[in-house]
């Protein structure tokens, strides 16, 4: 199939590359010439395991191309994926200007049948707006060209996005006409050879499904974080509680790990957008999700509270920080707990040396030339002259460190663990003060 993907951000680049991998002819459009230059030279503008090799392979095979030409993109694909950003507006609602601009360009330039697929995470009712926007452009041109608008939300985990696309749990397609459903079934047939994974719904149900999934996962995280804070006060161990409730098949073990809060490009933005959609379009207050958001905002300051409780005055203190990305296997720092912690520590007069395997360049972009924030070449290099170690991201390389070396390098043998990586008995048995979450 000939496919156009509009937007080469996280969702667009992964989707386009994986669709090319199974033999489709994919053209990716982005209006940022620097992004296109990087991609054409064999690089990628994001960090995602396995993606760069797949991009190179499909570019070399001629199945994956990149362009800044709106006209070329509009004419190329029978299926037109809209995978542009939907950043939160000041009021928390999703900003739809890039989605509607893409729809406008399709309507302005299309000459034959198109299936326009909303891949971006968009509020319920967006497909109707896209349909109306294309219709208005065709009316201005005085022509009648058939088209369909489909919702096909992505369910990609950063750090495992290629695997998630190539071996999906489910493929949700919201559509109202048989022709577009048949084309979407054909498109996704290579990804579901051993069993049917495609779920066909009406368009609005598909749009809501994406928000509902992320909101549910965010809820589980905030629930466990609040339980962890309670367990700590009551003298219980949240890890034992996690095992006790996770063994119930109605609950399961996924997303029951407490920590220092969730971040990233999806959960914070989507929870806000769903709360705003409910308030504006249905006059409903989503009380549970409002509490989820409030609990997460508070959880991002829990490490600061522990550090302050231990040291008292932080002015003049120096901390080693392991992990900047909001989760492992990505360089994404959007709404990352590390940003809150670094801001808190600097505001209190402390200094920080941070290490992250892939996100330090992103931290430098965010914090600029902040002189009180430095970066280490390795996890151990961060520890020199530090009063304590603070762990914010659960990268694999942090999981089995040399505790004797850590103890020797730190001014005081203290670890604040925002991801509960270690066995408290083991670390404390080595003569270190170990302060995790809820243990």
GROMACS .gro file of N, CA and C in nm, residues 262-418:
model
  471
  262UNK      N    1   0.472   0.967   3.785
  262UNK     CA    2   0.479   0.938   3.641
  262UNK      C    3   0.504   1.066   3.563
  263UNK      N    4   0.557   1.049   3.441
  263UNK     CA    5   0.582   1.163   3.353
  263UNK      C    6   0.567   1.119   3.209
  264UNK      N    7   0.638   1.186   3.119
  264UNK     CA    8   0.635   1.148   2.978
  264UNK      C    9   0.539   1.231   2.896
  265UNK      N   10   0.526   1.189   2.771
  265UNK     CA   11   0.447   1.266   2.675
  265UNK      C   12   0.299   1.230   2.676
  266UNK      N   13   0.262   1.122   2.746
  266UNK     CA   14   0.125   1.071   2.735
  266UNK      C   15   0.042   1.088   2.862
  267UNK      N   16   0.082   1.024   2.971
  267UNK     CA   17  -0.005   1.020   3.089
  267UNK      C   18  -0.042   1.160   3.140
  268UNK      N   19   0.053   1.249   3.166
  268UNK     CA   20   0.015   1.381   3.218
  268UNK      C   21  -0.078   1.457   3.123
  269UNK      N   22  -0.041   1.456   2.994
  269UNK     CA   23  -0.118   1.530   2.895
  269UNK      C   24  -0.258   1.470   2.877
  270UNK      N   25  -0.266   1.338   2.870
  270UNK     CA   26  -0.394   1.273   2.841
  270UNK      C   27  -0.490   1.279   2.960
  271UNK      N   28  -0.437   1.269   3.082
  271UNK     CA   29  -0.523   1.284   3.199
  271UNK      C   30  -0.583   1.424   3.202
  272UNK      N   31  -0.499   1.526   3.178
  272UNK     CA   32  -0.548   1.664   3.175
  272UNK      C   33  -0.654   1.682   3.067
  273UNK      N   34  -0.626   1.627   2.947
  273UNK     CA   35  -0.718   1.645   2.834
  273UNK      C   36  -0.852   1.577   2.859
  274UNK      N   37  -0.850   1.459   2.922
  274UNK     CA   38  -0.976   1.388   2.949
  274UNK      C   39  -1.057   1.462   3.054
  275UNK      N   40  -0.991   1.515   3.157
  275UNK     CA   41  -1.061   1.596   3.257
  275UNK      C   42  -1.126   1.717   3.191
  276UNK      N   43  -1.052   1.782   3.101
  276UNK     CA   44  -1.101   1.902   3.033
  276UNK      C   45  -1.214   1.868   2.937
  277UNK      N   46  -1.201   1.757   2.863
  277UNK     CA   47  -1.307   1.715   2.771
  277UNK      C   48  -1.437   1.689   2.847
  278UNK      N   49  -1.427   1.619   2.960
  278UNK     CA   50  -1.546   1.588   3.040
  278UNK      C   51  -1.613   1.716   3.089
  279UNK      N   52  -1.532   1.811   3.134
  279UNK     CA   53  -1.587   1.936   3.187
  279UNK      C   54  -1.652   2.020   3.078
  280UNK      N   55  -1.583   2.032   2.963
  280UNK     CA   56  -1.630   2.123   2.858
  280UNK      C   57  -1.741   2.064   2.772
  281UNK      N   58  -1.731   1.934   2.741
  281UNK     CA   59  -1.825   1.874   2.646
  281UNK      C   60  -1.942   1.802   2.713
  282UNK      N   61  -1.924   1.764   2.840
  282UNK     CA   62  -2.031   1.687   2.906
  282UNK      C   63  -2.071   1.744   3.041
  283UNK      N   64  -2.005   1.853   3.084
  283UNK     CA   65  -2.034   1.914   3.213
  283UNK      C   66  -2.024   1.812   3.327
  284UNK      N   67  -1.920   1.727   3.317
  284UNK     CA   68  -1.897   1.623   3.419
  284UNK      C   69  -1.760   1.646   3.481
  285UNK      N   70  -1.755   1.640   3.614
  285UNK     CA   71  -1.627   1.648   3.683
  285UNK      C   72  -1.575   1.506   3.706
  286UNK      N   73  -1.461   1.474   3.648
  286UNK     CA   74  -1.401   1.342   3.667
  286UNK      C   75  -1.320   1.345   3.797
  287UNK      N   76  -1.386   1.311   3.907
  287UNK     CA   77  -1.326   1.328   4.040
  287UNK      C   78  -1.207   1.233   4.061
  288UNK      N   79  -1.219   1.111   4.012
  288UNK     CA   80  -1.108   1.015   4.029
  288UNK      C   81  -0.983   1.064   3.956
  289UNK      N   82  -1.000   1.106   3.831
  289UNK     CA   83  -0.883   1.150   3.755
  289UNK      C   84  -0.825   1.280   3.807
  290UNK      N   85  -0.910   1.367   3.860
  290UNK     CA   86  -0.860   1.489   3.922
  290UNK      C   87  -0.771   1.454   4.041
  291UNK      N   88  -0.812   1.354   4.119
  291UNK     CA   89  -0.731   1.308   4.233
  291UNK      C   90  -0.602   1.240   4.186
  292UNK      N   91  -0.610   1.165   4.076
  292UNK     CA   92  -0.491   1.101   4.019
  292UNK      C   93  -0.386   1.205   3.984
  293UNK      N   94  -0.430   1.311   3.920
  293UNK     CA   95  -0.339   1.418   3.879
  293UNK      C   96  -0.279   1.488   4.001
  294UNK      N   97  -0.363   1.518   4.100
  294UNK     CA   98  -0.315   1.586   4.220
  294UNK      C   99  -0.215   1.498   4.296
  295UNK      N  100  -0.246   1.368   4.305
  295UNK     CA  101  -0.157   1.276   4.375
  295UNK      C  102  -0.022   1.268   4.304
  296UNK      N  103  -0.023   1.268   4.171
  296UNK     CA  104   0.103   1.259   4.097
  296UNK      C  105   0.185   1.386   4.112
  297UNK      N  106   0.119   1.500   4.108
  297UNK     CA  107   0.192   1.626   4.128
  297UNK      C  108   0.261   1.627   4.264
  298UNK      N  109   0.191   1.579   4.366
  298UNK     CA  110   0.248   1.574   4.500
  298UNK      C  111   0.362   1.472   4.509
  299UNK      N  112   0.347   1.358   4.439
  299UNK     CA  113   0.447   1.250   4.447
  299UNK      C  114   0.581   1.294   4.392
  300UNK      N  115   0.580   1.386   4.296
  300UNK     CA  116   0.706   1.433   4.237
  300UNK      C  117   0.791   1.510   4.338
  301UNK      N  118   0.731   1.551   4.450
  301UNK     CA  119   0.806   1.622   4.554
  301UNK      C  120   0.842   1.533   4.672
  302UNK      N  121   0.805   1.404   4.665
  302UNK     CA  122   0.830   1.313   4.778
  302UNK      C  123   0.979   1.297   4.805
  303UNK      N  124   1.060   1.282   4.702
  303UNK     CA  125   1.205   1.269   4.722
  303UNK      C  126   1.263   1.395   4.786
  304UNK      N  127   1.216   1.511   4.742
  304UNK     CA  128   1.261   1.637   4.803
  304UNK      C  129   1.231   1.636   4.952
  305UNK      N  130   1.111   1.590   4.987
  305UNK     CA  131   1.072   1.584   5.128
  305UNK      C  132   1.161   1.492   5.208
  306UNK      N  133   1.194   1.376   5.152
  306UNK     CA  134   1.282   1.281   5.221
  306UNK      C  135   1.423   1.339   5.240
  307UNK      N  136   1.473   1.403   5.136
  307UNK     CA  137   1.607   1.462   5.143
  307UNK      C  138   1.612   1.573   5.248
  308UNK      N  139   1.508   1.657   5.247
  308UNK     CA  140   1.503   1.768   5.344
  308UNK      C  141   1.489   1.715   5.486
  309UNK      N  142   1.406   1.611   5.504
  309UNK     CA  143   1.387   1.554   5.638
  309UNK      C  144   1.518   1.495   5.691
  310UNK      N  145   1.599   1.442   5.602
  310UNK     CA  146   1.725   1.379   5.645
  310UNK      C  147   1.834   1.482   5.674
  311UNK      N  148   1.849   1.580   5.584
  311UNK     CA  149   1.961   1.674   5.595
  311UNK      C  150   1.925   1.806   5.662
  312UNK      N  151   1.795   1.841   5.662
  312UNK     CA  152   1.758   1.973   5.713
  312UNK      C  153   1.790   2.079   5.608
  313UNK      N  154   1.878   2.169   5.640
  313UNK     CA  155   1.919   2.275   5.547
  313UNK      C  156   1.994   2.214   5.428
  314UNK      N  157   1.950   2.248   5.305
  314UNK     CA  158   2.012   2.191   5.185
  314UNK      C  159   2.112   2.285   5.119
  315UNK      N  160   2.113   2.411   5.163
  315UNK     CA  161   2.206   2.506   5.102
  315UNK      C  162   2.351   2.458   5.121
  316UNK      N  163   2.423   2.451   5.011
  316UNK     CA  164   2.562   2.406   5.016
  316UNK      C  165   2.578   2.255   5.001
  317UNK      N  166   2.467   2.180   5.002
  317UNK     CA  167   2.475   2.035   4.983
  317UNK      C  168   2.489   2.003   4.834
  318UNK      N  169   2.552   1.888   4.808
  318UNK     CA  170   2.572   1.845   4.668
  318UNK      C  171   2.520   1.702   4.652
  319UNK      N  172   2.441   1.680   4.548
  319UNK     CA  173   2.376   1.550   4.530
  319UNK      C  174   2.412   1.488   4.395
  320UNK      N  175   2.432   1.357   4.398
  320UNK     CA  176   2.447   1.279   4.275
  320UNK      C  177   2.309   1.229   4.234
  321UNK      N  178   2.277   1.244   4.106
  321UNK     CA  179   2.145   1.205   4.056
  321UNK      C  180   2.161   1.101   3.946
  322UNK      N  181   2.102   0.983   3.966
  322UNK     CA  182   2.103   0.879   3.863
  322UNK      C  183   1.967   0.875   3.794
  323UNK      N  184   1.966   0.913   3.666
  323UNK     CA  185   1.843   0.905   3.587
  323UNK      C  186   1.778   1.040   3.567
  324UNK      N  187   1.756   1.077   3.441
  324UNK     CA  188   1.689   1.203   3.404
  324UNK      C  189   1.563   1.179   3.322
  325UNK      N  190   1.567   1.077   3.234
  325UNK     CA  191   1.449   1.045   3.151
  325UNK      C  192   1.333   1.002   3.241
  326UNK      N  193   1.210   1.019   3.192
  326UNK     CA  194   1.095   0.985   3.276
  326UNK      C  195   1.081   0.835   3.298
  327UNK      N  196   1.147   0.755   3.213
  327UNK     CA  197   1.149   0.610   3.227
  327UNK      C  198   1.271   0.558   3.153
  328UNK      N  199   1.309   0.431   3.172
  328UNK     CA  200   1.426   0.378   3.101
  328UNK      C  201   1.401   0.363   2.951
  329UNK      N  202   1.509   0.352   2.875
  329UNK     CA  203   1.506   0.325   2.730
  329UNK      C  204   1.442   0.437   2.648
  330UNK      N  205   1.451   0.559   2.699
  330UNK     CA  206   1.406   0.674   2.623
  330UNK      C  207   1.486   0.796   2.669
  331UNK      N  208   1.492   0.899   2.582
  331UNK     CA  209   1.554   1.025   2.624
  331UNK      C  210   1.449   1.131   2.652
  332UNK      N  211   1.324   1.090   2.664
  332UNK     CA  212   1.212   1.181   2.684
  332UNK      C  213   1.211   1.232   2.828
  333UNK      N  214   1.214   1.363   2.845
  333UNK     CA  215   1.209   1.423   2.979
  333UNK      C  216   1.084   1.509   2.998
  334UNK      N  217   0.986   1.493   2.910
  334UNK     CA  218   0.864   1.571   2.927
  334UNK      C  219   0.794   1.531   3.058
  335UNK      N  220   0.770   1.629   3.143
  335UNK     CA  221   0.705   1.608   3.273
  335UNK      C  222   0.777   1.504   3.359
  336UNK      N  223   0.906   1.485   3.338
  336UNK     CA  224   0.981   1.384   3.413
  336UNK      C  225   0.994   1.425   3.560
  337UNK      N  226   0.983   1.330   3.653
  337UNK     CA  227   1.004   1.361   3.795
  337UNK      C  228   1.141   1.424   3.822
  338UNK      N  229   1.241   1.389   3.742
  338UNK     CA  230   1.375   1.447   3.762
  338UNK      C  231   1.372   1.599   3.749
  339UNK      N  232   1.288   1.651   3.662
  339UNK     CA  233   1.282   1.796   3.643
  339UNK      C  234   1.232   1.865   3.770
  340UNK      N  235   1.131   1.804   3.833
  340UNK     CA  236   1.079   1.860   3.958
  340UNK      C  237   1.184   1.854   4.067
  341UNK      N  238   1.251   1.738   4.079
  341UNK     CA  239   1.351   1.721   4.184
  341UNK      C  240   1.468   1.817   4.167
  342UNK      N  241   1.521   1.827   4.046
  342UNK     CA  242   1.633   1.919   4.021
  342UNK      C  243   1.593   2.062   4.054
  343UNK      N  244   1.473   2.103   4.010
  343UNK     CA  245   1.426   2.239   4.038
  343UNK      C  246   1.415   2.262   4.189
  344UNK      N  247   1.362   2.163   4.262
  344UNK     CA  248   1.349   2.174   4.408
  344UNK      C  249   1.486   2.189   4.475
  345UNK      N  250   1.581   2.104   4.434
  345UNK     CA  251   1.713   2.106   4.497
  345UNK      C  252   1.787   2.237   4.468
  346UNK      N  253   1.780   2.283   4.344
  346UNK     CA  254   1.847   2.409   4.310
  346UNK      C  255   1.784   2.526   4.383
  347UNK      N  256   1.651   2.524   4.395
  347UNK     CA  257   1.581   2.632   4.465
  347UNK      C  258   1.619   2.635   4.613
  348UNK      N  259   1.654   2.518   4.668
  348UNK     CA  260   1.692   2.510   4.810
  348UNK      C  261   1.839   2.543   4.832
  349UNK      N  262   1.911   2.573   4.723
  349UNK     CA  263   2.051   2.612   4.737
  349UNK      C  264   2.151   2.500   4.721
  350UNK      N  265   2.104   2.382   4.679
  350UNK     CA  266   2.193   2.268   4.658
  350UNK      C  267   2.248   2.268   4.516
  351UNK      N  268   2.345   2.181   4.491
  351UNK     CA  269   2.398   2.159   4.356
  351UNK      C  270   2.383   2.011   4.322
  352UNK      N  271   2.387   1.981   4.191
  352UNK     CA  272   2.358   1.845   4.144
  352UNK      C  273   2.457   1.806   4.034
  353UNK      N  274   2.505   1.681   4.040
  353UNK     CA  275   2.572   1.620   3.926
  353UNK      C  276   2.488   1.501   3.883
  354UNK      N  277   2.443   1.501   3.757
  354UNK     CA  278   2.348   1.401   3.709
  354UNK      C  279   2.412   1.311   3.603
  355UNK      N  280   2.361   1.189   3.596
  355UNK     CA  281   2.401   1.096   3.489
  355UNK      C  282   2.276   1.026   3.437
  356UNK      N  283   2.268   1.015   3.305
  356UNK     CA  284   2.165   0.935   3.238
  356UNK      C  285   2.227   0.878   3.111
  357UNK      N  286   2.200   0.751   3.079
  357UNK     CA  287   2.264   0.692   2.960
  357UNK      C  288   2.235   0.763   2.830
  358UNK      N  289   2.115   0.822   2.816
  358UNK     CA  290   2.081   0.883   2.686
  358UNK      C  291   2.016   1.021   2.696
  359UNK      N  292   1.975   1.067   2.814
  359UNK     CA  293   1.894   1.189   2.823
  359UNK      C  294   1.971   1.313   2.866
  360UNK      N  295   2.104   1.305   2.879
  360UNK     CA  296   2.177   1.424   2.927
  360UNK      C  297   2.173   1.539   2.828
  361UNK      N  298   2.173   1.505   2.698
  361UNK     CA  299   2.163   1.613   2.598
  361UNK      C  300   2.029   1.684   2.608
  362UNK      N  301   1.923   1.609   2.640
  362UNK     CA  302   1.791   1.668   2.656
  362UNK      C  303   1.787   1.754   2.782
  363UNK      N  304   1.851   1.708   2.889
  363UNK     CA  305   1.858   1.787   3.012
  363UNK      C  306   1.932   1.919   2.988
  364UNK      N  307   2.039   1.914   2.909
  364UNK     CA  308   2.114   2.036   2.878
  364UNK      C  309   2.029   2.133   2.798
  365UNK      N  310   1.943   2.078   2.711
  365UNK     CA  311   1.852   2.166   2.635
  365UNK      C  312   1.749   2.231   2.729
  366UNK      N  313   1.699   2.154   2.826
  366UNK     CA  314   1.595   2.203   2.917
  366UNK      C  315   1.651   2.302   3.018
  367UNK      N  316   1.763   2.266   3.081
  367UNK     CA  317   1.817   2.348   3.189
  367UNK      C  318   1.919   2.452   3.141
  368UNK      N  319   1.962   2.441   3.016
  368UNK     CA  320   2.055   2.538   2.961
  368UNK      C  321   2.189   2.536   3.032
  369UNK      N  322   2.246   2.652   3.051
  369UNK     CA  323   2.379   2.664   3.111
  369UNK      C  324   2.371   2.684   3.262
  370UNK      N  325   2.280   2.614   3.326
  370UNK     CA  326   2.266   2.624   3.472
  370UNK      C  327   2.396   2.578   3.539
  371UNK      N  328   2.469   2.669   3.604
  371UNK     CA  329   2.602   2.633   3.659
  371UNK      C  330   2.595   2.537   3.778
  372UNK      N  331   2.481   2.530   3.845
  372UNK     CA  332   2.469   2.444   3.963
  372UNK      C  333   2.432   2.300   3.927
  373UNK      N  334   2.410   2.275   3.797
  373UNK     CA  335   2.379   2.140   3.748
  373UNK      C  336   2.490   2.095   3.654
  374UNK      N  337   2.558   1.989   3.693
  374UNK     CA  338   2.665   1.933   3.609
  374UNK      C  339   2.627   1.791   3.569
  375UNK      N  340   2.706   1.733   3.479
  375UNK     CA  341   2.676   1.600   3.427
  375UNK      C  342   2.799   1.511   3.439
  376UNK      N  343   2.777   1.386   3.478
  376UNK     CA  344   2.886   1.290   3.492
  376UNK      C  345   2.899   1.200   3.372
  377UNK      N  346   3.019   1.150   3.347
  377UNK     CA  347   3.043   1.060   3.234
  377UNK      C  348   2.997   0.918   3.262
  378UNK      N  349   2.974   0.886   3.388
  378UNK     CA  350   2.931   0.752   3.428
  378UNK      C  351   2.857   0.763   3.560
  379UNK      N  352   2.784   0.658   3.600
  379UNK     CA  353   2.715   0.664   3.730
  379UNK      C  354   2.812   0.688   3.845
  380UNK      N  355   2.926   0.621   3.845
  380UNK     CA  356   3.020   0.635   3.956
  380UNK      C  357   3.088   0.772   3.956
  381UNK      N  358   3.108   0.829   3.837
  381UNK     CA  359   3.173   0.960   3.829
  381UNK      C  360   3.089   1.069   3.895
  382UNK      N  361   2.958   1.048   3.901
  382UNK     CA  362   2.868   1.147   3.963
  382UNK      C  363   2.888   1.158   4.114
  383UNK      N  364   2.941   1.054   4.174
  383UNK     CA  365   2.937   1.042   4.320
  383UNK      C  366   3.042   1.126   4.391
  384UNK      N  367   3.144   1.170   4.321
  384UNK     CA  368   3.253   1.244   4.385
  384UNK      C  369   3.199   1.370   4.453
  385UNK      N  370   3.233   1.387   4.582
  385UNK     CA  371   3.196   1.504   4.662
  385UNK      C  372   3.046   1.517   4.687
  386UNK      N  373   2.968   1.412   4.656
  386UNK     CA  374   2.823   1.420   4.677
  386UNK      C  375   2.788   1.382   4.821
  387UNK      N  376   2.692   1.452   4.877
  387UNK     CA  377   2.645   1.422   5.012
  387UNK      C  378   2.552   1.301   5.014
  388UNK      N  379   2.491   1.270   4.899
  388UNK     CA  380   2.402   1.153   4.889
  388UNK      C  381   2.377   1.121   4.743
  389UNK      N  382   2.332   0.999   4.719
  389UNK     CA  383   2.290   0.955   4.585
  389UNK      C  384   2.138   0.953   4.580
  390UNK      N  385   2.081   1.007   4.472
  390UNK     CA  386   1.936   1.005   4.451
  390UNK      C  387   1.908   0.935   4.319
  391UNK      N  388   1.821   0.833   4.322
  391UNK     CA  389   1.788   0.756   4.202
  391UNK      C  390   1.647   0.791   4.157
  392UNK      N  391   1.634   0.831   4.030
  392UNK     CA  392   1.505   0.877   3.979
  392UNK      C  393   1.452   0.792   3.863
  393UNK      N  394   1.542   0.726   3.789
  393UNK     CA  395   1.500   0.644   3.675
  393UNK      C  396   1.561   0.505   3.689
  394UNK      N  397   1.481   0.401   3.661
  394UNK     CA  398   1.523   0.264   3.687
  394UNK      C  399   1.595   0.200   3.568
  395UNK      N  400   1.700   0.267   3.520
  395UNK     CA  401   1.782   0.208   3.413
  395UNK      C  402   1.846   0.077   3.462
  396UNK      N  403   1.859  -0.019   3.373
  396UNK     CA  404   1.915  -0.149   3.410
  396UNK      C  405   2.056  -0.138   3.469
  397UNK      N  406   2.134  -0.044   3.416
  397UNK     CA  407   2.272  -0.035   3.462
  397UNK      C  408   2.284   0.016   3.606
  398UNK      N  409   2.172   0.061   3.663
  398UNK     CA  410   2.174   0.105   3.804
  398UNK      C  411   2.136  -0.009   3.900
  399UNK      N  412   2.097  -0.124   3.848
  399UNK     CA  413   2.032  -0.224   3.932
  399UNK      C  414   2.127  -0.307   4.018
  400UNK      N  415   2.251  -0.324   3.975
  400UNK     CA  416   2.347  -0.403   4.053
  400UNK      C  417   2.479  -0.329   4.066
  401UNK      N  418   2.479  -0.215   4.139
  401UNK     CA  419   2.603  -0.137   4.149
  401UNK      C  420   2.697  -0.194   4.254
  402UNK      N  421   2.816  -0.139   4.258
  402UNK     CA  422   2.915  -0.175   4.360
  402UNK      C  423   2.889  -0.086   4.482
  403UNK      N  424   2.819  -0.140   4.580
  403UNK     CA  425   2.780  -0.059   4.695
  403UNK      C  426   2.900  -0.015   4.778
  404UNK      N  427   3.005  -0.097   4.782
  404UNK     CA  428   3.126  -0.058   4.854
  404UNK      C  429   3.188   0.066   4.790
  405UNK      N  430   3.188   0.068   4.656
  405UNK     CA  431   3.244   0.184   4.584
  405UNK      C  432   3.157   0.307   4.605
  406UNK      N  433   3.025   0.287   4.606
  406UNK     CA  434   2.934   0.400   4.631
  406UNK      C  435   2.960   0.458   4.770
  407UNK      N  436   2.969   0.370   4.867
  407UNK     CA  437   2.991   0.413   5.006
  407UNK      C  438   3.124   0.488   5.019
  408UNK      N  439   3.225   0.440   4.949
  408UNK     CA  440   3.357   0.504   4.957
  408UNK      C  441   3.359   0.643   4.894
  409UNK      N  442   3.281   0.662   4.789
  409UNK     CA  443   3.284   0.788   4.715
  409UNK      C  444   3.198   0.897   4.779
  410UNK      N  445   3.085   0.857   4.837
  410UNK     CA  446   2.993   0.956   4.895
  410UNK      C  447   3.049   1.016   5.023
  411UNK      N  448   3.020   1.143   5.046
  411UNK     CA  449   3.058   1.207   5.173
  411UNK      C  450   2.988   1.140   5.290
  412UNK      N  451   2.859   1.110   5.270
  412UNK     CA  452   2.782   1.036   5.370
  412UNK      C  453   2.711   0.922   5.297
  413UNK      N  454   2.709   0.802   5.354
  413UNK     CA  455   2.658   0.685   5.282
  413UNK      C  456   2.505   0.680   5.282
  414UNK      N  457   2.445   0.765   5.198
  414UNK     CA  458   2.299   0.777   5.195
  414UNK      C  459   2.249   0.760   5.052
  415UNK      N  460   2.148   0.674   5.032
  415UNK     CA  461   2.083   0.658   4.902
  415UNK      C  462   1.934   0.687   4.917
  416UNK      N  463   1.884   0.780   4.837
  416UNK     CA  464   1.740   0.804   4.825
  416UNK      C  465   1.696   0.738   4.694
  417UNK      N  466   1.610   0.639   4.704
  417UNK     CA  467   1.574   0.558   4.587
  417UNK      C  468   1.429   0.582   4.549
  418UNK      N  469   1.409   0.659   4.441
  418UNK     CA  470   1.274   0.689   4.395
  418UNK      C  471   1.211   0.580   4.313
   0.00000   0.00000   0.00000
